[in-house]
Amino acid sequence: MLRLDDVAIMQGGFALGAVFAVAQGERVAVIGPSGAGKSTLLGAIAGFVPVASGQIFWGAAEITRLPPAARPLSILFQDNNLFPHLSAAENVALGLKPSLRLTAAEQAHVAHALARVGLAGLEARRPAQLSGGQQSRVALARVLLRQKPLLLLDEPFAALGPALKAEMLALLAEICTETGATLLMVTHDIADARAIAPEVILVAEGRAEGPFATGALLENPPPALRAYLG
Amino acid sequence: MAGGAEFWRAGAVAWWAEGPGGLRAADWAAVRFTLWQALLSAALSVMLAVPIARALARRRFVGRGVLITLMGAPFILPSLVAVLGLLAVFGRAGLVNQGLGALGLGQINIFGLHGVVLAHVFYNLPLATRILLQGWAAIPAERFRLAASLGFGPQASFRQLEWPMLRDLAPGAFLVIFLICLTSFSVALTLGGGPRATTVELAIYQAFRFDFDMGRAALLALVQFGLCAAAGVLAWRVTLPSALGGGMDRPVQRYDMGGAALRLWDGALIAGGALFLVLPLALVALRGLPHVAGLPPEVWHSAARSLVVAIGATGVTLAMALALAHAVLALGGGRGAVLEWLGLAALAASPLVVGTGLYLLIRPFANPRDLALLVTVLVNAAMALPFALRLILPALRAVQDSHGRLADSLGLHGLARLRILSLPRLRRPLGFAAGLTAALSMGDLGVIMLFAEREGATLPMQLYRLMTAYRLDDAAGTAVVLLGASLALFWACDRWGRGHAEA
């Protein structure tokens, strides 16, 4: 279970308060107007944005002040999820060992993860030699390999076309099922939320609240969300 | 790190300055001369650069790119090679005097104030031209299109588009060149000298080597540091332009090209500038090439020594610049800015000031002469540090901005991060910085003159000896070797940086 206890985030004049808990294995969409602090919320959970007060727990362990890599999570950003000078296999292998000095067994794991996302045979390609969808698959292969119990997505598929995005979401859902990971996914697209997230967290007017049941919330949105949905 | 060195240096120099020996009238004359020649050199360089850069900006011709690239070369050109080339053109038996003699006219004398200024203009005119050319390249093409639609001629274009750019850039270019000329040593050593044409830097050397008056040398070093620091502070307030960047070889579609007369005028300017730059070096190469094979063995020994110095200084500079850049970014905010400023402050410390300080620091513990090469490596590294930092810091900042979070989230730290992320992404600026440092160190005649004995000479020092001994054939041959080595080092490093096909 991911739990945010009275968390307050201050950045310049921006303030965000968050109180919510997400059960293990749950899939949650994070929605709200742009500029409301969705990315900031994920950044705080991932350890990139300092928390002014309050605590973040994963299960019984407090992770509020842990460095990003020590937290039990994987995060995918809007862009720059791959290192452009490294091959697909190396980009995935970083999830296993930052030194990139892999044993034969570990290399096999990497190849297997790439095959699982449908990229068998493309191990040696650099990101620039891959399509946008293939680049997303490489990043997902790394998520698969890292086996972290919590997965944060900051709209990594926003630049993909609708069909490709649907494909990625399906692959994402499979990966979450396989690894049993808890998913927090920022999205601008209500259809995404309906497609794979039974629950949503609403970030608006300086507060992050939820989770609410997706269908019920979207059918009867509070004023802030209604303004956003239009 | 740099701050500590700065502090100790200043401390050592100040401590010794308490001792005997004040400044003499000749020393004040050196201060006046230093300021005056730097002022003249900077003003002339910038004033001449304006029409040349303007001509280059609006004309397109075969070899334009090559010429602009060549204009970056004086930066890595050993100053003694430049002096030798200028002597071949303007010296007693040079081309100009031969021509004047054939016409039955009087001779010109290159030694003294005008010689020093001439050499500085030779060095800095291309630098100023490149800086201004960048300014021209930065004026959006749409602006010129709008000007054309309003019927602007060349004069109206100048007033409305080009003059505002020049007003922004020219003061910075002037200050950079002024700062470079303040610390002029080898040009003053070879073309100046005497009571009327001695720079402070040269006076330090003379007090040190000929009068053995450490107190006076230290006092002069303090004066020089004060001058440079004052100029440096001024230069810092006017954001300094960098002539290192790209984007200058992109000619803009211009509509204010004027008629045939203007075309002729631009052509003459470009040809004149190119001739002024290329002719001296061509003469050195022509005279020197036949003598390279017959050079005495000590020249090759000193070449090997210089190569060691260049490689050593390059390693030290890159390590310092990388460490400093990481520290600046890690500290962030105000403290990072202070550290960055300290790294760039080495611009204001002249080689002989640093050398004097190091000499006084080392003397209680060891014979400084035994450490001549090591000191040369360190001083050259410190001199190149500001340039390297300027190249590497923005690149590292860009890498951290784009991929820092990803690296953090994957636990990519320390040496693994350096090896897997930073070094591959920084390869290009690293190669360029390495090339600059290696070439600068190869050609530098400065601090080594304070320390080295006859047998420990570097290649530039060897060249200086041959010049003062009037062994001009050997000198020209040595100059060719020195020039070749500097260019080859730069080329090799820069090529390494570009070699990697980056995604």
XYZ file of C-alpha atoms in Angstrom:
733
model
C 0.000 0.000 0.000
C 1.199 3.503 -0.936
C 0.197 6.058 1.673
C 0.657 9.827 1.727
C 0.102 11.253 5.218
C -0.581 15.003 5.173
C 2.082 15.543 2.558
C 2.712 19.191 1.640
C 4.844 20.207 -1.325
C 6.045 23.797 -1.679
C 7.750 25.106 -4.793
C 8.132 28.841 -4.994
C 4.575 30.097 -4.760
C 3.110 26.707 -5.611
C 1.688 24.510 -2.869
C 0.131 21.078 -3.078
C -1.371 19.030 -0.267
C -1.866 15.287 -0.647
C -3.672 12.796 1.564
C -4.498 9.436 0.033
C -3.733 5.734 0.087
C -3.547 3.330 -2.832
C -3.933 -0.384 -2.222
C -1.314 -2.791 -3.507
C -1.834 -3.933 -7.096
C -4.299 -1.107 -7.743
C -4.235 0.880 -11.006
C -4.887 4.574 -10.534
C -5.054 7.410 -13.042
C -3.925 10.852 -11.840
C -6.040 13.506 -13.546
C -6.611 17.229 -13.217
C -6.110 20.547 -15.013
C -2.651 21.245 -16.390
C -0.462 23.134 -13.951
C -2.364 21.633 -11.007
C 0.675 19.602 -9.901
C 0.220 16.075 -11.288
C 3.857 15.761 -12.319
C 4.949 17.408 -9.089
C 3.011 14.810 -7.112
C 4.719 11.970 -8.959
C 8.059 13.735 -8.572
C 7.547 13.872 -4.810
C 6.685 10.173 -4.613
C 9.717 9.346 -6.788
C 12.046 11.519 -4.730
C 12.801 14.326 -7.178
C 10.674 16.966 -5.506
C 11.311 17.613 -1.798
C 8.395 17.205 0.578
C 7.950 20.160 2.949
C 6.016 18.206 5.582
C 4.160 14.938 6.022
C 5.267 11.395 5.242
C 5.186 8.927 2.385
C 4.920 5.213 3.219
C 5.295 2.112 1.109
C 3.751 -0.584 3.272
C 5.272 -0.097 6.706
C 8.438 1.572 5.412
C 8.719 5.345 5.323
C 10.308 6.488 2.051
C 9.846 10.262 2.385
C 13.551 11.099 2.413
C 15.076 8.192 0.470
C 17.117 8.980 -2.653
C 15.223 8.201 -5.892
C 17.019 4.949 -6.697
C 16.447 3.549 -3.199
C 12.656 3.813 -3.468
C 10.692 0.709 -4.422
C 9.498 2.155 -7.711
C 10.126 2.663 -11.402
C 9.206 5.930 -13.106
C 8.727 6.820 -16.755
C 8.942 10.511 -17.661
C 7.249 12.410 -20.478
C 10.443 12.150 -22.504
C 14.108 11.226 -22.170
C 13.397 7.770 -20.788
C 16.302 6.352 -22.796
C 19.944 7.344 -23.080
C 20.444 8.211 -26.751
C 24.048 6.962 -26.946
C 23.289 3.508 -25.520
C 21.785 0.548 -27.364
C 18.320 -0.804 -26.544
C 19.895 -3.705 -24.643
C 22.147 -1.372 -22.642
C 19.246 0.918 -21.836
C 17.315 -2.050 -20.478
C 20.372 -3.486 -18.696
C 20.763 -0.245 -16.731
C 17.668 -1.321 -14.835
C 19.520 -4.398 -13.656
C 22.975 -3.034 -13.007
C 24.017 0.596 -13.376
C 27.613 -0.510 -14.012
C 26.479 -2.356 -17.177
C 28.866 -5.194 -16.336
C 26.473 -8.094 -16.838
C 26.912 -11.830 -16.404
C 25.728 -14.151 -19.145
C 22.597 -14.946 -17.129
C 21.810 -11.254 -16.709
C 22.279 -10.676 -20.420
C 19.780 -13.427 -21.052
C 17.327 -11.648 -18.725
C 17.755 -8.464 -20.744
C 17.177 -10.285 -24.035
C 14.125 -11.964 -22.557
C 12.647 -8.667 -21.379
C 13.144 -7.137 -24.816
C 11.552 -10.187 -26.428
C 8.624 -9.917 -24.030
C 7.829 -6.381 -25.274
C 8.190 -7.509 -28.890
C 11.657 -6.193 -29.643
C 13.585 -9.442 -30.162
C 16.427 -8.850 -32.607
C 16.587 -5.100 -32.050
C 18.916 -5.282 -29.037
C 21.776 -3.411 -30.716
C 19.699 -0.500 -32.039
C 20.111 2.975 -30.610
C 16.979 4.962 -29.682
C 17.310 7.126 -32.796
C 17.109 3.953 -34.902
C 13.817 2.959 -33.249
C 10.323 4.322 -33.803
C 8.514 6.186 -31.046
C 6.482 3.099 -30.146
C 9.598 0.924 -30.067
C 11.314 3.431 -27.785
C 8.367 3.179 -25.382
C 8.685 -0.604 -25.497
C 12.366 -0.402 -24.530
C 11.447 1.712 -21.525
C 8.700 -0.767 -20.578
C 11.176 -3.651 -20.920
C 13.339 -1.939 -18.344
C 10.348 -1.498 -16.039
C 9.622 -5.218 -16.444
C 13.208 -6.128 -15.633
C 13.456 -3.910 -12.561
C 10.511 -5.695 -10.914
C 9.671 -2.764 -8.632
C 6.345 -3.009 -6.782
C 5.303 0.570 -7.663
C 5.161 2.054 -11.143
C 4.790 5.796 -11.822
C 3.970 7.018 -15.322
C 4.210 10.724 -16.114
C 2.500 10.607 -19.517
C 5.279 8.741 -21.327
C 2.957 7.888 -24.226
C 1.558 11.387 -24.754
C 3.496 11.852 -28.019
C 2.213 8.616 -29.571
C -0.744 8.363 -31.912
C -4.067 6.934 -30.587
C -3.591 3.388 -31.927
C -0.020 3.127 -30.703
C -0.995 4.547 -27.337
C -3.748 1.961 -26.933
C -1.192 -0.735 -27.761
C 1.206 0.589 -25.111
C -1.528 0.782 -22.493
C -2.460 -2.824 -23.214
C 1.181 -3.877 -22.858
C 1.402 -1.825 -19.688
C -1.652 -3.567 -18.255
C -0.094 -6.952 -19.020
C 3.151 -5.957 -17.314
C 1.282 -4.766 -14.243
C -0.607 -8.035 -14.082
C 2.584 -10.077 -14.470
C 4.567 -8.166 -11.858
C 1.662 -7.339 -9.569
C 2.833 -3.712 -9.581
C 0.786 -0.833 -8.246
C 0.306 1.768 -10.977
C -0.003 5.543 -10.749
C -0.453 7.068 -14.176
C -0.765 10.761 -15.005
C -2.990 11.343 -17.990
C -4.728 14.110 -19.860
C -6.930 11.680 -21.667
C -10.035 10.522 -19.829
C -10.237 7.573 -22.231
C -6.893 6.308 -20.840
C -8.284 6.415 -17.348
C -11.394 4.529 -18.399
C -9.312 2.009 -20.336
C -6.952 0.765 -17.663
C -7.537 2.549 -14.362
C -10.517 1.535 -12.200
C -9.712 4.410 -9.834
C -8.573 8.020 -10.180
C -6.802 10.538 -8.000
C -7.906 14.098 -8.659
C -5.312 16.864 -8.507
C -6.930 20.287 -8.508
C -6.935 23.554 -6.554
C -3.866 22.684 -4.520
C -5.089 19.293 -3.360
C -4.563 15.691 -4.428
C -7.493 13.537 -3.338
C -8.888 10.098 -3.937
C -8.895 7.481 -5.077
C -12.383 7.670 -6.488
C -14.072 5.041 -8.622
C -13.370 6.193 -12.184
C -16.818 5.700 -13.663
C -18.709 7.347 -10.823
C -16.389 10.340 -10.692
C -16.501 10.992 -14.411
C -20.277 10.747 -14.489
C -20.716 13.125 -11.599
C -17.598 15.314 -11.518
C -16.964 17.947 -8.822
C -16.842 21.583 -10.097
C -13.054 21.753 -10.607
C -13.026 18.577 -12.641
C -16.087 19.644 -14.572
C -14.352 22.876 -15.609
C -11.403 20.814 -16.777
C -13.449 18.216 -18.616
C -15.490 20.940 -20.279
C 39.991 23.824 -5.188
C 40.676 26.678 -7.559
C 39.807 29.072 -4.772
C 42.369 27.516 -2.466
C 45.084 27.729 -5.079
C 44.190 31.348 -5.760
C 44.365 32.148 -2.079
C 47.735 30.505 -1.510
C 49.136 32.057 -4.614
C 48.105 35.533 -3.556
C 49.282 34.841 -0.013
C 52.721 33.734 -1.108
C 53.135 36.664 -3.408
C 51.928 39.191 -0.840
C 54.131 37.736 1.883
C 57.220 38.179 -0.207
C 56.179 41.587 -1.363
C 56.625 42.811 2.218
C 60.360 42.299 1.767
C 62.881 44.695 0.268
C 62.649 46.392 -3.100
C 59.898 48.787 -4.088
C 58.717 49.711 -7.533
C 60.959 51.872 -9.671
C 60.113 54.511 -12.223
C 60.729 51.923 -14.955
C 58.104 49.675 -13.385
C 55.480 52.408 -13.519
C 56.471 52.978 -17.138
C 55.786 49.275 -17.692
C 52.331 49.651 -16.142
C 51.565 52.617 -18.394
C 52.897 50.804 -21.457
C 50.890 47.679 -20.644
C 47.633 49.608 -20.416
C 48.356 51.742 -23.463
C 49.287 48.875 -25.785
C 46.356 46.779 -24.610
C 44.011 49.718 -25.221
C 45.411 50.347 -28.697
C 45.469 46.649 -29.622
C 41.901 46.040 -28.487
C 40.544 49.211 -30.094
C 42.282 48.571 -33.417
C 41.282 44.904 -33.486
C 37.607 45.657 -32.904
C 37.510 48.646 -35.252
C 39.087 46.682 -38.081
C 36.930 43.658 -37.339
C 33.669 45.547 -37.887
C 34.026 46.123 -41.661
C 35.649 42.714 -42.220
C 32.950 40.853 -40.318
C 30.312 42.887 -42.123
C 31.788 41.986 -45.485
C 32.022 38.318 -44.530
C 28.474 38.321 -43.229
C 26.902 39.562 -46.436
C 29.081 37.892 -49.082
C 29.190 34.326 -50.213
C 32.205 32.962 -52.032
C 34.218 29.795 -52.468
C 36.439 29.215 -49.454
C 34.315 31.311 -47.106
C 33.915 28.460 -44.635
C 37.625 27.670 -44.752
C 38.513 31.308 -44.118
C 36.189 31.515 -41.111
C 37.618 28.277 -39.721
C 41.122 29.647 -40.253
C 40.167 32.705 -38.243
C 39.780 30.416 -35.247
C 43.355 29.221 -35.690
C 45.253 32.132 -34.084
C 43.722 31.000 -30.818
C 45.861 27.865 -30.933
C 48.733 29.426 -32.871
C 51.979 29.558 -30.844
C 52.715 33.258 -30.375
C 56.375 32.944 -31.361
C 55.380 31.454 -34.693
C 53.157 34.470 -35.262
C 55.996 36.803 -34.316
C 58.343 35.021 -36.696
C 55.786 35.355 -39.481
C 55.283 39.056 -38.806
C 59.057 39.543 -38.859
C 59.141 37.885 -42.275
C 56.614 40.451 -43.529
C 57.371 43.592 -41.534
C 60.872 42.892 -40.153
C 64.156 44.493 -41.164
C 64.637 42.139 -44.138
C 60.925 41.481 -44.547
C 58.716 41.808 -47.596
C 57.481 45.310 -46.781
C 60.923 46.761 -46.262
C 62.195 45.071 -49.402
C 59.380 46.727 -51.310
C 60.050 50.115 -49.709
C 63.774 49.712 -50.445
C 63.097 48.932 -54.097
C 61.057 52.124 -54.302
C 63.862 54.047 -52.654
C 61.783 54.793 -49.569
C 62.737 54.679 -45.886
C 62.549 51.584 -43.749
C 59.958 50.702 -41.145
C 60.982 49.309 -37.795
C 58.795 46.619 -36.266
C 60.291 46.801 -32.776
C 58.613 48.852 -30.087
C 55.033 49.882 -29.415
C 53.769 49.538 -32.988
C 55.337 46.082 -33.341
C 53.665 44.885 -30.163
C 50.339 46.344 -31.258
C 50.746 44.876 -34.755
C 51.316 41.394 -33.330
C 48.342 41.751 -30.994
C 46.112 42.872 -33.824
C 47.335 39.947 -35.910
C 46.329 37.681 -33.065
C 43.075 39.268 -32.063
C 41.599 40.667 -35.258
C 40.410 37.166 -36.263
C 39.023 36.632 -32.749
C 37.132 39.931 -32.881
C 35.922 39.139 -36.392
C 34.557 35.782 -35.283
C 32.809 37.293 -32.267
C 31.149 39.949 -34.416
C 30.347 37.468 -37.151
C 28.408 35.499 -34.574
C 26.472 38.647 -33.844
C 25.648 39.042 -37.504
C 24.634 35.408 -37.753
C 22.330 35.909 -34.774
C 20.309 38.634 -36.497
C 17.249 36.743 -37.741
C 16.956 36.445 -41.504
C 13.366 37.663 -41.206
C 14.684 40.975 -39.921
C 16.642 41.469 -43.149
C 13.608 40.439 -45.172
C 11.508 43.030 -43.390
C 14.241 45.615 -43.983
C 14.239 44.751 -47.688
C 10.453 45.099 -47.896
C 10.794 48.561 -46.388
C 13.451 49.467 -48.949
C 16.448 49.717 -46.570
C 19.779 50.356 -48.268
C 23.117 49.332 -46.745
C 23.239 52.429 -44.543
C 19.727 52.072 -43.180
C 20.377 48.361 -42.529
C 23.470 49.273 -40.619
C 21.714 51.814 -38.458
C 18.612 49.761 -37.712
C 19.864 46.172 -37.608
C 23.621 45.998 -37.329
C 24.490 48.926 -35.106
C 22.315 47.717 -32.170
C 24.018 44.308 -32.399
C 27.468 45.893 -32.478
C 26.619 48.082 -29.499
C 25.856 44.887 -27.565
C 28.811 42.797 -28.703
C 31.681 45.188 -29.382
C 32.332 46.205 -25.745
C 32.633 42.545 -24.766
C 34.958 41.803 -27.670
C 37.033 44.848 -26.738
C 37.345 43.762 -23.110
C 38.267 40.170 -23.957
C 41.064 41.373 -26.216
C 42.142 44.006 -23.716
C 42.414 41.267 -21.088
C 44.402 39.002 -23.407
C 46.808 41.832 -24.269
C 47.307 42.801 -20.618
C 49.053 39.502 -19.995
C 51.132 39.645 -23.144
C 54.526 38.165 -22.517
C 56.141 36.536 -25.520
C 55.135 39.276 -27.955
C 56.567 41.932 -25.642
C 59.629 39.770 -25.081
C 60.393 39.482 -28.784
C 59.048 42.701 -30.304
C 59.087 45.016 -27.301
C 61.576 45.313 -24.507
C 63.739 48.206 -23.454
C 62.589 50.992 -21.183
C 59.889 52.179 -23.607
C 58.181 48.926 -24.542
C 58.123 46.633 -21.527
C 54.906 45.093 -20.234
C 54.397 44.310 -16.559
C 54.519 40.623 -17.412
C 57.929 41.146 -19.032
C 59.075 43.274 -16.108
C 58.241 40.405 -13.728
C 60.397 38.121 -15.814
C 63.279 40.607 -15.894
C 63.151 41.314 -12.160
C 63.089 37.567 -11.624
C 65.707 36.330 -14.043
C 68.111 39.251 -14.414
C 67.898 41.218 -11.172
C 67.092 38.236 -8.906
C 64.923 40.697 -7.020
C 62.113 38.480 -5.710
C 60.532 41.297 -3.717
C 60.149 43.459 -6.790
C 59.019 40.539 -8.913
C 56.351 39.775 -6.320
C 55.280 43.408 -6.111
C 55.006 43.584 -9.895
C 53.032 40.363 -9.831
C 50.623 41.999 -7.387
C 50.279 45.021 -9.655
C 49.652 42.741 -12.639
C 47.090 40.729 -10.699
C 45.349 43.971 -9.739
C 45.235 45.138 -13.347
C 43.889 41.832 -14.592
C 41.402 41.488 -11.765
C 40.061 44.990 -12.426
C 39.748 44.268 -16.140
C 38.276 40.860 -15.329
C 35.599 42.375 -13.094
C 34.754 44.861 -15.836
C 34.652 42.056 -18.386
C 32.439 40.011 -16.102
C 29.831 42.739 -15.944
C 29.700 42.952 -19.717
C 28.694 39.409 -20.631
C 31.614 38.010 -22.528
C 31.009 36.741 -26.009
C 32.517 33.427 -26.961
C 34.188 32.939 -30.296
C 34.229 29.202 -29.813
C 30.666 28.466 -30.826
C 29.365 27.432 -34.198
C 26.737 28.799 -36.491
C 28.982 31.354 -38.120
C 29.360 29.674 -41.472
C 25.690 30.120 -42.310
C 25.370 33.009 -44.693
C 22.075 34.858 -44.450
C 20.090 35.799 -47.514
C 20.674 39.524 -47.734
C 18.961 42.122 -49.831
C 21.070 45.145 -49.004
C 24.022 44.026 -51.085
C 24.606 47.380 -52.707
C 26.223 47.907 -56.088
C 29.515 47.018 -57.713
C 31.501 49.522 -55.648
C 30.336 47.979 -52.381
C 31.063 44.516 -53.725
C 34.587 45.604 -54.623
C 35.066 47.196 -51.222
C 33.911 44.017 -49.428
C 36.138 41.907 -51.657
C 39.143 44.065 -50.875
C 38.436 43.875 -47.145
C 38.100 40.101 -47.161
C 41.175 39.616 -49.330
C 43.171 42.050 -47.212
C 42.148 40.354 -43.985
C 42.921 36.917 -45.365
C 46.305 38.074 -46.659
C 47.179 39.666 -43.323
C 46.357 36.369 -41.628
C 47.804 33.888 -44.080
C 50.872 35.586 -45.539
C 53.049 35.640 -42.384
C 52.342 31.991 -41.670
C 52.918 31.001 -45.289
C 56.288 32.740 -45.231
C 57.313 30.906 -42.050
C 56.234 27.601 -43.536
C 58.060 28.242 -46.816
C 61.260 29.230 -45.108
C 61.093 26.570 -42.408
C 60.028 23.442 -44.255
C 63.372 22.782 -45.976
C 65.179 23.041 -42.638
C 63.013 20.681 -40.619
C 65.035 17.606 -41.519
C 68.335 19.239 -40.552
C 67.240 20.530 -37.143
C 69.677 19.874 -34.286
C 68.740 17.055 -31.885
C 68.054 19.402 -28.971
C 65.087 20.756 -30.914
C 63.562 17.290 -31.054
C 64.315 16.722 -27.377
C 62.533 19.917 -26.480
C 59.679 18.915 -28.787
C 59.285 15.689 -26.820
C 59.336 17.683 -23.576
C 56.635 20.025 -24.901
C 54.536 17.086 -25.956
C 54.705 15.718 -22.409
C 53.747 19.136 -21.042
C 50.848 19.420 -23.480
C 49.481 15.968 -22.707
C 49.946 16.426 -18.978
C 48.268 19.828 -18.969
C 45.392 18.463 -21.038
C 44.797 15.642 -18.573
C 44.923 17.989 -15.583
C 42.655 20.578 -17.222
C 40.015 18.054 -18.246
C 40.026 16.452 -14.802
C 39.747 19.855 -13.108
C 37.069 21.103 -15.488
C 34.998 17.928 -15.097
C 35.317 17.941 -11.319
C 34.541 21.645 -11.134
C 31.565 21.369 -13.488
C 30.111 18.517 -11.418
C 30.705 20.464 -8.208
C 29.077 23.612 -9.625
C 25.973 21.636 -10.585
C 25.917 19.637 -7.354
C 26.117 22.761 -5.196
C 23.710 24.674 -7.387
C 22.385 28.156 -6.746
C 24.606 30.846 -5.269
C 27.401 28.611 -4.034
C 27.660 26.912 -7.408
C 27.829 30.295 -9.115
C 30.680 31.349 -6.822
C 32.580 28.191 -7.677
C 31.972 28.726 -11.375
C 33.224 32.284 -11.027
C 36.404 31.064 -9.307
C 37.012 28.607 -12.122
C 36.678 31.355 -14.677
C 38.707 33.794 -12.564
C 41.891 32.092 -13.739
C 41.355 34.262 -16.824
C 42.542 37.192 -14.746
C 45.632 35.479 -13.335
C 48.525 35.803 -15.726
C 50.988 32.917 -16.204
C 53.919 34.837 -14.764
C 51.952 35.943 -11.715
C 50.968 32.355 -11.024
C 54.520 31.257 -11.814
C 56.029 33.788 -9.420
C 53.691 32.649 -6.679
C 54.459 28.976 -7.275
C 58.196 29.684 -7.332
C 58.034 31.378 -3.952
C 55.862 28.610 -2.542
C 58.092 25.810 -3.748
C 61.419 27.400 -2.817
C 61.376 26.564 0.889
C 60.856 22.871 0.092
C 62.658 22.153 -3.149
C 64.650 23.698 -5.927
C 61.978 25.183 -8.197
C 64.218 24.619 -11.209
C 63.906 20.856 -10.715
C 60.143 21.155 -11.004
C 60.115 23.391 -14.074
C 58.126 21.019 -16.261
C 55.640 20.126 -13.531
C 55.025 23.797 -12.799
C 54.602 24.467 -16.515
C 52.039 21.687 -16.741
C 50.098 23.078 -13.789
C 50.211 26.685 -14.949
C 49.185 25.781 -18.478
C 46.377 23.664 -17.080
C 45.187 26.568 -14.932
C 45.330 28.943 -17.903
C 43.231 26.632 -20.047
C 40.749 25.850 -17.269
C 38.385 28.782 -17.896
C 38.016 27.840 -21.557
C 37.515 24.162 -20.766
C 34.986 24.996 -18.053
C 33.080 27.262 -20.435
C 32.806 24.408 -22.904
C 32.073 21.565 -20.500
C 29.791 23.151 -17.902
C 26.910 24.066 -20.252
C 27.130 20.647 -21.901
C 27.045 18.847 -18.560
C 24.153 21.042 -17.450
C 22.250 20.038 -20.587
C 22.935 16.341 -19.925
C 21.757 16.662 -16.320
C 18.639 18.517 -17.401
C 17.681 15.953 -20.007
C 18.782 12.691 -18.394
C 19.728 13.464 -14.796
C 16.426 12.296 -13.329
C 16.455 9.083 -15.314
C 19.995 8.381 -14.108
C 18.946 9.175 -10.534
C 15.931 6.920 -10.715
C 18.099 4.056 -11.965
C 20.740 4.598 -9.296
C 23.414 5.581 -11.785
C 25.980 7.250 -9.498
C 29.651 8.071 -9.216
C 32.109 6.581 -11.643
C 29.502 4.447 -13.402
C 27.515 7.602 -14.147
C 30.653 9.324 -15.439
C 31.503 6.362 -17.646
C 28.024 5.498 -18.901
C 26.319 8.880 -19.048
C 28.522 11.963 -18.743
C 31.646 11.103 -20.713
C 29.848 9.734 -23.785
C 27.478 12.702 -23.871
C 30.295 15.209 -23.317
C 32.631 13.728 -25.839
C 32.411 16.609 -28.269
C 33.105 19.509 -25.890
C 35.707 17.360 -24.139
C 37.520 16.756 -27.404
C 37.390 20.418 -28.303
C 38.562 21.509 -24.849
C 41.354 18.937 -24.952
C 42.444 20.212 -28.357
C 42.514 23.816 -27.158
C 44.433 22.951 -24.006
C 46.950 20.756 -25.769
C 47.630 23.328 -28.481
C 47.831 26.226 -26.018
C 50.216 24.276 -23.773
C 52.331 23.158 -26.688
C 52.879 26.705 -27.893
C 53.030 28.586 -24.602
C 56.154 30.520 -23.811
C 55.573 31.868 -20.373
C 56.193 30.412 -17.006
C 58.823 28.007 -18.338
C 61.084 31.029 -18.887
C 61.076 31.694 -15.134
C 62.022 28.182 -14.187
C 63.867 26.262 -16.814
C 67.578 26.030 -17.339
C 69.254 25.543 -20.665
C 68.839 21.775 -20.719
C 65.179 21.739 -19.710
C 63.788 23.861 -22.534
C 60.404 23.341 -24.120
C 59.960 23.758 -27.851
C 58.800 27.424 -27.730
C 61.740 28.209 -25.443
C 64.086 26.507 -27.899
C 62.570 28.576 -30.682
C 63.123 31.753 -28.682
C 66.794 30.846 -28.180
C 67.295 30.212 -31.875
C 65.614 33.530 -32.699
C 67.753 35.533 -30.297
C 70.866 33.753 -31.583
C 69.862 34.826 -35.140
C 69.876 31.226 -36.314
C 66.908 32.110 -38.450
C 66.836 29.023 -40.681
C 66.774 26.718 -37.678
C 64.254 29.030 -36.038
C 61.950 28.809 -39.050
C 62.317 25.022 -39.128
C 61.537 24.830 -35.415
C 58.552 27.123 -35.920
C 57.204 24.715 -38.526
C 57.584 21.814 -36.104
C 55.915 23.801 -33.333
C 53.060 24.931 -35.555
C 52.613 21.422 -36.925
C 52.589 19.871 -33.458
C 50.069 22.402 -32.107
C 47.706 21.994 -35.028
C 48.084 18.201 -35.024
C 47.310 17.998 -31.304
C 44.249 20.168 -31.722
C 43.079 18.266 -34.768
C 43.550 14.852 -33.148
C 41.654 15.773 -29.971
C 38.861 17.552 -31.782
C 38.503 14.656 -34.179
C 38.288 12.218 -31.307
C 35.444 14.333 -29.944
C 33.578 14.286 -33.233
C 34.406 10.693 -34.087
C 31.517 9.150 -32.236
C 28.337 8.978 -34.270
C 25.968 10.203 -31.632
C 22.333 9.337 -31.669
